[in-house]
Amino acid sequence: MQYHPENLSHQNILIELGFKIEFVGEKQYQYLVYNNCYCKITYLEKLNAFVIESADNLTDAMNGVLEDGDLYYMNISEDAMLHQLRRDVVAYYMD
């Protein structure tokens, strides 16, 4: 079974790991926040993938100053993608 972006499993992984949903900035963009790390999941339809963009502080998140993480392609099984996502989130966004 392929992964589909309308499935919120990727967001649930971050929430299970302790991230909280916050809306920031004038446009109230949704971020998943852990300590001072602000993550935003962006879909890239042409690549059939999503990326986690992140900021190290609220000011950068509000100003849209985000760093791109790895691409997660949706043409693999959902279980494989979620396993990789969980491992990467712990390694890169929770220090």
Short mmCIF file of C-alpha atoms in Angstrom, two decimals:
data_model
loop_
_atom_site.label_atom_id
_atom_site.label_comp_id
_atom_site.label_asym_id
_atom_site.label_seq_id
_atom_site.Cartn_x
_atom_site.Cartn_y
_atom_site.Cartn_z
CA MET A 1 0.00 0.00 0.00
CA GLN A 2 1.42 3.38 -1.00
CA TYR A 3 1.46 6.38 1.29
CA HIS A 4 -0.98 9.19 0.50
CA PRO A 5 -0.62 12.79 1.79
CA GLU A 6 -4.22 13.01 3.01
CA ASN A 7 -3.23 10.39 5.60
CA LEU A 8 -2.01 12.20 8.73
CA SER A 9 0.20 9.35 9.95
CA HIS A 10 3.34 11.45 9.43
CA GLN A 11 1.98 14.21 11.66
CA ASN A 12 0.90 11.65 14.25
CA ILE A 13 4.47 10.33 14.48
CA LEU A 14 5.71 13.78 15.53
CA ILE A 15 2.85 14.18 18.02
CA GLU A 16 3.59 10.73 19.52
CA LEU A 17 7.21 11.86 19.97
CA GLY A 18 6.12 14.93 21.97
CA PHE A 19 5.66 17.65 19.34
CA LYS A 20 2.76 20.06 19.85
CA ILE A 21 0.71 21.78 17.15
CA GLU A 22 1.06 25.58 17.18
CA PHE A 23 -0.11 28.24 14.77
CA VAL A 24 2.39 31.06 14.32
CA GLY A 25 2.82 34.29 12.45
CA GLU A 26 0.39 36.65 10.83
CA LYS A 27 -0.83 33.94 8.44
CA GLN A 28 -1.16 31.41 11.28
CA TYR A 29 0.86 28.65 9.61
CA GLN A 30 0.70 25.31 11.40
CA TYR A 31 3.94 24.06 12.93
CA LEU A 32 4.80 21.01 14.96
CA VAL A 33 6.92 22.26 17.86
CA TYR A 34 9.36 20.46 20.15
CA ASN A 35 11.34 22.64 22.57
CA ASN A 36 12.54 25.44 20.30
CA CYS A 37 12.34 23.45 17.03
CA TYR A 38 9.51 24.46 14.68
CA CYS A 39 8.72 21.91 11.96
CA LYS A 40 6.42 22.34 8.99
CA ILE A 41 5.48 19.52 6.62
CA THR A 42 5.35 20.59 2.97
CA TYR A 43 4.05 18.41 0.14
CA LEU A 44 5.83 18.39 -3.20
CA GLU A 45 3.25 17.00 -5.62
CA LYS A 46 5.54 16.93 -8.65
CA LEU A 47 8.01 14.75 -6.73
CA ASN A 48 5.32 12.68 -5.01
CA ALA A 49 7.07 13.44 -1.73
CA PHE A 50 7.01 15.62 1.37
CA VAL A 51 9.74 17.42 3.25
CA ILE A 52 10.04 18.60 6.84
CA GLU A 53 11.10 22.23 6.90
CA SER A 54 12.38 23.50 10.22
CA ALA A 55 13.38 26.62 12.13
CA ASP A 56 15.42 26.79 15.32
CA ASN A 57 13.33 29.54 16.89
CA LEU A 58 9.93 31.24 16.81
CA THR A 59 11.21 34.36 15.03
CA ASP A 60 12.57 32.36 12.10
CA ALA A 61 9.36 30.32 11.93
CA MET A 62 7.24 33.49 11.88
CA ASN A 63 9.43 34.94 9.11
CA GLY A 64 9.44 31.73 7.09
CA VAL A 65 13.21 31.25 7.45
CA LEU A 66 13.20 27.46 7.22
CA GLU A 67 15.77 24.80 6.45
CA ASP A 68 14.76 21.84 4.28
CA GLY A 69 15.24 18.34 5.57
CA ASP A 70 15.24 15.06 3.68
CA LEU A 71 12.58 14.16 1.15
CA TYR A 72 10.16 11.37 2.05
CA TYR A 73 8.84 9.77 -1.10
CA MET A 74 5.29 8.50 -1.07
CA ASN A 75 5.89 5.68 -3.56
CA ILE A 76 7.05 3.33 -0.80
CA SER A 77 4.99 1.49 1.77
CA GLU A 78 3.53 3.60 4.55
CA ASP A 79 5.21 1.40 7.19
CA ALA A 80 8.65 1.89 5.62
CA MET A 81 8.16 5.65 5.28
CA LEU A 82 6.91 6.04 8.88
CA HIS A 83 9.81 3.98 10.24
CA GLN A 84 12.32 6.21 8.43
CA LEU A 85 10.46 9.36 9.48
CA ARG A 86 10.43 8.38 13.17
CA ARG A 87 14.15 7.60 13.09
CA ASP A 88 15.00 10.89 11.36
CA VAL A 89 12.80 13.05 13.59
CA VAL A 90 14.49 11.69 16.72
CA ALA A 91 17.96 12.11 15.20
CA TYR A 92 17.57 15.56 13.62
CA TYR A 93 14.82 17.51 15.36
CA MET A 94 14.81 16.41 19.00
CA ASP A 95 18.29 17.31 20.27
#
